[in-house]
Short mmCIF file of C-alpha atoms in Angstrom, two decimals:
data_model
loop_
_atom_site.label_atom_id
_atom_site.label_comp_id
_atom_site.label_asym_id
_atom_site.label_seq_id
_atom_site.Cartn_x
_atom_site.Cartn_y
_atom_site.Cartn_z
CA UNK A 48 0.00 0.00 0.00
CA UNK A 49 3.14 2.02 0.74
CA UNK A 50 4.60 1.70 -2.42
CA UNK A 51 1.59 2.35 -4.28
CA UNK A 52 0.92 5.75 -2.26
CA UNK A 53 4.06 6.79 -2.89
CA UNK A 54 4.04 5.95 -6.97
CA UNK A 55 1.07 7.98 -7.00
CA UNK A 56 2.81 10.76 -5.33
CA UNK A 57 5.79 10.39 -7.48
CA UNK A 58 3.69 10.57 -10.86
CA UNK A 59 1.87 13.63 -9.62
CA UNK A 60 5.11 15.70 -8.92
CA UNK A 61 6.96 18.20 -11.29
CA UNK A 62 10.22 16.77 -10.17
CA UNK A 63 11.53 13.52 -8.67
CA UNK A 64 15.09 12.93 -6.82
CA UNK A 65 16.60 9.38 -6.05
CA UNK A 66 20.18 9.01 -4.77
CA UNK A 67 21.72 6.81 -7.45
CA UNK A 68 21.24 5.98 -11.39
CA UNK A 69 20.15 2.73 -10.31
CA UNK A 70 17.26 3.68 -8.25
CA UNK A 71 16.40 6.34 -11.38
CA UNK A 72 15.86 2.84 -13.52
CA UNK A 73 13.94 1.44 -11.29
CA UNK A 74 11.42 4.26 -10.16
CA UNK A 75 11.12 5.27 -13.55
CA UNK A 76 10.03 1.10 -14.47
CA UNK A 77 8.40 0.91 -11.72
CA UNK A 78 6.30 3.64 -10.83
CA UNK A 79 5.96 4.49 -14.75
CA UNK A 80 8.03 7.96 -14.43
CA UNK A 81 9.68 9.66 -17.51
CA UNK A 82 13.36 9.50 -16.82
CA UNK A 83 13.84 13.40 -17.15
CA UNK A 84 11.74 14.38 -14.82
CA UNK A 85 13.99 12.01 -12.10
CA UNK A 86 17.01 14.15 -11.16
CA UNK A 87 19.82 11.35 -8.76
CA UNK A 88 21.76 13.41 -6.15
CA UNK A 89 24.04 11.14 -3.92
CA UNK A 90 24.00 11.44 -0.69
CA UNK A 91 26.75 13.07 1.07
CA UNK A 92 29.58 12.28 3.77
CA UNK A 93 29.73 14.86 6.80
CA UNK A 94 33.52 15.33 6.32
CA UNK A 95 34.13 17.23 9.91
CA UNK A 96 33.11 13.35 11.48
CA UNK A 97 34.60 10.92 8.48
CA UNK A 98 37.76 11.43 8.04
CA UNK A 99 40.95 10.18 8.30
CA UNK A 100 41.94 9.81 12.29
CA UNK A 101 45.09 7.70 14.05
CA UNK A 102 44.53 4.38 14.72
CA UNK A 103 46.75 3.50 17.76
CA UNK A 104 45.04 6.82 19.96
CA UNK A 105 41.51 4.99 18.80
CA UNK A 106 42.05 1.36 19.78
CA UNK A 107 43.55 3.20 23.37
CA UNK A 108 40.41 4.91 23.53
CA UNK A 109 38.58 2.02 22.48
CA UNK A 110 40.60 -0.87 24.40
CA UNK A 111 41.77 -2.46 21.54
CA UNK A 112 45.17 -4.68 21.23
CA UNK A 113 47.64 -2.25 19.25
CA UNK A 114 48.71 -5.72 17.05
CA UNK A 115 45.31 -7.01 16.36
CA UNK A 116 43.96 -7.32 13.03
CA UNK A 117 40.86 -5.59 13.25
CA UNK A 118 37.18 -5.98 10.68
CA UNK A 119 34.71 -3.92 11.40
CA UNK A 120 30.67 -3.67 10.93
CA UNK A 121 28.65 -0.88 11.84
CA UNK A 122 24.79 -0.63 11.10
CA UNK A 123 21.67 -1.96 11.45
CA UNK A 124 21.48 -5.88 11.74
CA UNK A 125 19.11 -7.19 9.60
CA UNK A 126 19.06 -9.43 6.24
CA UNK A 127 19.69 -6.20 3.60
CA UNK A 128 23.41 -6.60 4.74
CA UNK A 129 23.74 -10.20 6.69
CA UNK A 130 27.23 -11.16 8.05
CA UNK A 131 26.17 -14.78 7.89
CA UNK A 132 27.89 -15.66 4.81
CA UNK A 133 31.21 -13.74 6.80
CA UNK A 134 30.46 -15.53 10.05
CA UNK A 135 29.90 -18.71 8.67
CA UNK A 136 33.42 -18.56 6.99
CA UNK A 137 34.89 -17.61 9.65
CA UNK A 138 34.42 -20.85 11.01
CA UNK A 139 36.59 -22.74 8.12
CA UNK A 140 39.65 -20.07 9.77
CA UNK A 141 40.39 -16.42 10.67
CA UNK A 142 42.94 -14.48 10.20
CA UNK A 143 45.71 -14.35 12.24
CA UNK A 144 45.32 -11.68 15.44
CA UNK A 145 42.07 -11.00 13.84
CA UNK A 146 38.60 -9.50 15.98
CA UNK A 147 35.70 -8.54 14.58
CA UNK A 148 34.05 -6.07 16.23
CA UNK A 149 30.34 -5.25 15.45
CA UNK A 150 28.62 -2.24 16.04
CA UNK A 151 24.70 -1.88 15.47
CA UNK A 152 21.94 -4.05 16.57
CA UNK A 153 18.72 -5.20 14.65
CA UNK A 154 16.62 -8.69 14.67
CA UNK A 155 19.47 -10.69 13.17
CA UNK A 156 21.73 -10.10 16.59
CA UNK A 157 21.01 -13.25 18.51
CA UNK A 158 21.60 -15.67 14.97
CA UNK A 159 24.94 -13.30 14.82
CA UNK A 160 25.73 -14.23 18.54
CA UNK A 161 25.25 -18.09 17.97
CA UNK A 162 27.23 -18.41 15.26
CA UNK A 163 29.80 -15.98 16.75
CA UNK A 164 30.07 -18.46 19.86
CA UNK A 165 31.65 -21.06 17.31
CA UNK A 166 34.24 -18.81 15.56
CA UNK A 167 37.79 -19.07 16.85
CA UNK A 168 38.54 -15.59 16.05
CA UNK A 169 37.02 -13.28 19.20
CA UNK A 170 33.70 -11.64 18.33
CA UNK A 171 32.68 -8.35 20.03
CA UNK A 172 29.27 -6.29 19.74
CA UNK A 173 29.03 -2.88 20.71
CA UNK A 174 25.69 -3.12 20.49
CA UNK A 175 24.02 0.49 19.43
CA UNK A 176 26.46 3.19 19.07
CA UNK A 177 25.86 7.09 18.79
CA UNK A 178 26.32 8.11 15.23
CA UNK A 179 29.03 11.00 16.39
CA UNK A 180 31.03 8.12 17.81
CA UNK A 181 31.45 5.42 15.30
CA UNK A 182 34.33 7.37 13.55
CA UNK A 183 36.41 6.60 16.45
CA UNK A 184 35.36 2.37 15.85
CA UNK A 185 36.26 2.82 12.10
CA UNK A 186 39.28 4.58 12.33
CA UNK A 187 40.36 1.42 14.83
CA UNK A 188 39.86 -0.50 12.13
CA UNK A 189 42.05 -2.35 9.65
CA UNK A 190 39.17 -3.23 7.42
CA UNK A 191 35.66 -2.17 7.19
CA UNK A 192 32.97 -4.47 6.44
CA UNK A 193 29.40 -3.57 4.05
CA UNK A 194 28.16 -7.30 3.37
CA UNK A 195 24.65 -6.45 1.76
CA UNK A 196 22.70 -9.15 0.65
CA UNK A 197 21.78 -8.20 -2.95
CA UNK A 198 18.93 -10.63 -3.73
CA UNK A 199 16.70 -8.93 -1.43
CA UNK A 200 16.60 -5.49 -3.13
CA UNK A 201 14.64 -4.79 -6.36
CA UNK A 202 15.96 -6.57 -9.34
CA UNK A 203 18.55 -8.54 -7.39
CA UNK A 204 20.73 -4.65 -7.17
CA UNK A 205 21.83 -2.73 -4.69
CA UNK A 206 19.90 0.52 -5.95
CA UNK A 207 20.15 2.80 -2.94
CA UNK A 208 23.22 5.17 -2.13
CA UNK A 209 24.92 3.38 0.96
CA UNK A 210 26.04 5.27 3.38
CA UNK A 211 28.37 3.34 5.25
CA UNK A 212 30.51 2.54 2.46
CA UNK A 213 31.01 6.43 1.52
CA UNK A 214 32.02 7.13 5.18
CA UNK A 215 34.74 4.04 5.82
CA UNK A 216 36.44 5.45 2.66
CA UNK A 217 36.21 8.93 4.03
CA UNK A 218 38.04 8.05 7.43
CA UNK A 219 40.74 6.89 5.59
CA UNK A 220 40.25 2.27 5.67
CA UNK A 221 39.82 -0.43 2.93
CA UNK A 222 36.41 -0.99 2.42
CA UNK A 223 35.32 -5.39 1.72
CA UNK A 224 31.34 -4.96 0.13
CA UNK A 225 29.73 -6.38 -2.99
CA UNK A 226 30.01 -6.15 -6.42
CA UNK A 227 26.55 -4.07 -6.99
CA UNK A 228 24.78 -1.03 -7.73
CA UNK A 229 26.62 2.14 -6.58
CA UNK A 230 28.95 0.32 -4.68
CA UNK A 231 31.12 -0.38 -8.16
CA UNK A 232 31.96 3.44 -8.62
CA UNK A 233 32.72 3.71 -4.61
CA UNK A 234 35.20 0.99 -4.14
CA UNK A 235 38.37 0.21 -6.18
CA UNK A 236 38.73 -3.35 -6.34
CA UNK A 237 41.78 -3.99 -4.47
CA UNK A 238 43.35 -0.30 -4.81
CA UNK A 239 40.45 1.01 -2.28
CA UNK A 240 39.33 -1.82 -0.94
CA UNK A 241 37.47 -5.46 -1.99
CA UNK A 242 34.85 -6.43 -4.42
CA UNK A 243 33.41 -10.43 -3.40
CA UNK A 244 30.00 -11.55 -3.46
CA UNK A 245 28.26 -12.72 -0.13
CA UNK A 246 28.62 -15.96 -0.25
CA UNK A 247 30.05 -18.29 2.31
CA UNK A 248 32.60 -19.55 -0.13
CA UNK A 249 33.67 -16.18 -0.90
CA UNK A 250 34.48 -15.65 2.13
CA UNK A 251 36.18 -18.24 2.75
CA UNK A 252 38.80 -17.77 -0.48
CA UNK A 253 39.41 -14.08 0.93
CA UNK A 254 40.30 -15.39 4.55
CA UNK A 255 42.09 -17.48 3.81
CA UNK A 256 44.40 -15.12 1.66
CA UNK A 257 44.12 -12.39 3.99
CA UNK A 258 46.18 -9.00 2.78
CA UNK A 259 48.46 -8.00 5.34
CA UNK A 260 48.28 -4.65 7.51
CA UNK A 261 50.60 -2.78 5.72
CA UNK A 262 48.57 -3.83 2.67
CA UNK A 263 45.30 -2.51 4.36
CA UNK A 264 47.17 1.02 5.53
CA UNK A 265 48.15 1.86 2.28
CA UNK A 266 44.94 1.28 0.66
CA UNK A 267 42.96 2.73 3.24
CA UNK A 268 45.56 6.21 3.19
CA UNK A 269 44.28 5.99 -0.97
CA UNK A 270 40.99 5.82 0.16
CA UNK A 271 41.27 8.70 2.31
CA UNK A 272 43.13 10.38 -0.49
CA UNK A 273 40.83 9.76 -3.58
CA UNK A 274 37.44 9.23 -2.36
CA UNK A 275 34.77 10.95 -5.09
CA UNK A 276 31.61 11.27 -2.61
CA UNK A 277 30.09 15.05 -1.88
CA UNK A 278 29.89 16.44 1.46
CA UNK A 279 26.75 17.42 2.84
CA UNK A 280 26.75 20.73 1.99
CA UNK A 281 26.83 19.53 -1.85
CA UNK A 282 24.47 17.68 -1.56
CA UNK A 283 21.78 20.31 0.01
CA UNK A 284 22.86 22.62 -2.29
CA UNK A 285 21.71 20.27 -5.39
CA UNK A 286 18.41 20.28 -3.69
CA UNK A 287 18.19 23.99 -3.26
CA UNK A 288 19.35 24.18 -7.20
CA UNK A 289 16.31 21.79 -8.12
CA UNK A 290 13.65 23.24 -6.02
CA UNK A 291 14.76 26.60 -7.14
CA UNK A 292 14.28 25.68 -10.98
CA UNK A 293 11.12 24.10 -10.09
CA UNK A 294 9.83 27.45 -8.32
CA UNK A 295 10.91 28.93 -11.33
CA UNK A 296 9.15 27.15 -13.89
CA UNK A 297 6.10 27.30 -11.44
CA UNK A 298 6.04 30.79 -11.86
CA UNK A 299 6.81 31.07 -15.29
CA UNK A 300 3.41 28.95 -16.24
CA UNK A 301 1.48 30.59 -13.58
CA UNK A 302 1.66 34.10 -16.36
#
């Protein structure tokens, strides 16, 4: 009923915005759109939080081993981006000196938590953590984790503009997500970070042939570097340019 609401909405407006290309497709298919009237404005990073930070004075902070090898999650725990697949492999072997430390909650916690009891490599959830203080758990990190679970979206695509994957690049750390949707253009298969598909077995391969922490450093400082995602203020000032046009054109057939 949602959906259709919001179709109806979409067809009755002078001027549609989605975050990504992908999403344009798909509204446009979907909710029977013409493709100029969608404008796509990504979402922005707010660069005074994400951004490149030291590592040793956040795993003091943090009480983190100096040598460990450190993945991190952070986000909501639910099927659009399940670590079971990552978990799972896990199992087969971890890295060595490797934690994982999870930060987020959701409904798929407690399945996280069993499995987690049978991985050799220590598992720790944060639980829910305050949005101004998860730049401190990525920059702790050695690599950042965004396993999204394409089937469940639209067309088998990741079609929205992912947040998390933007801001781990911004703060300066290898990003590992999939192979889908916006995520492509964000991530530099092994110069930024990792391109795999969430699959147990893939998992398993990129354990098991784990890049060092040198490795990680450098292509995390590249990240940092290189990173092509707008701030917030571009982003609200694409709005303002639309809405402006639109008031614009209002007026002009209003004479």
């Amino acid at each position: 009923t949602a959906r259709a609401w919001a179709g109806r909405c979409a067809r009755s407006a002078s001027r549609v915005i989605v975050e990504t290309e992908e999403l344009k497709v798909l509204v446009a298919r979907g909710w029977r759109i013409r493709e100029e009237k969608i404008e796509v404005v990504g979402l922005g990073v707010d660069r005074a939080l994400f951004r490149p930070r030291d590592r040793e004075e956040a795993r003091a902070r943090l009480g983190i081993r100096k040598d460990a090898v450190v993945l991190l999650y952070s986000g909501v725990l639910d099927r659009t981006h399940t670590l079971v697949p990552f978990l799972t492999a896990l199992r087969e072997g971890a890295p060595r000196g490797a934690e994982v430390h999870i930060a987020g909650d959701g409904s798929l916690r407690e399945t996280y938590e069993r499995i987690a009891r049978e991985v050799s490599a220590p598992v720790v959830f944060h639980g829910r953590v305050p949005h101004a203080a998860m730049p401190e758990y990525i920059a702790a990190a050695d690599l950042c984790l965004a396993p999204y679970d394409a089937s469940v979206f639209p067309g088998g695509e990741v079609v929205y503009s992912t947040l998390k994957v933007p801001e781990y690049l911004a703060s300066g750390r290898a990003v590992a997500s999939v192979p889908s949707g916006n995520i492509r253009r964000l991530i530099r298969d092994d110069e930024t970070g990792f391109l795999l598909e969430n699959t147990v077995g893939d998992w398993v391969r990129f354990l098991s042939d784990f890049p060092t922490r040198e490795r990680l450093r450098e292509m995390g400082e590249r990240a940092g570097r290189s990173v092509a995602v707008p701030g917030w203020e571009e982003t609200a000032l694409r709005y303002l340019a639309i809405c402006e046009e639109e008031v614009r054109l209002a007026a002009g057939r209003s004479r």
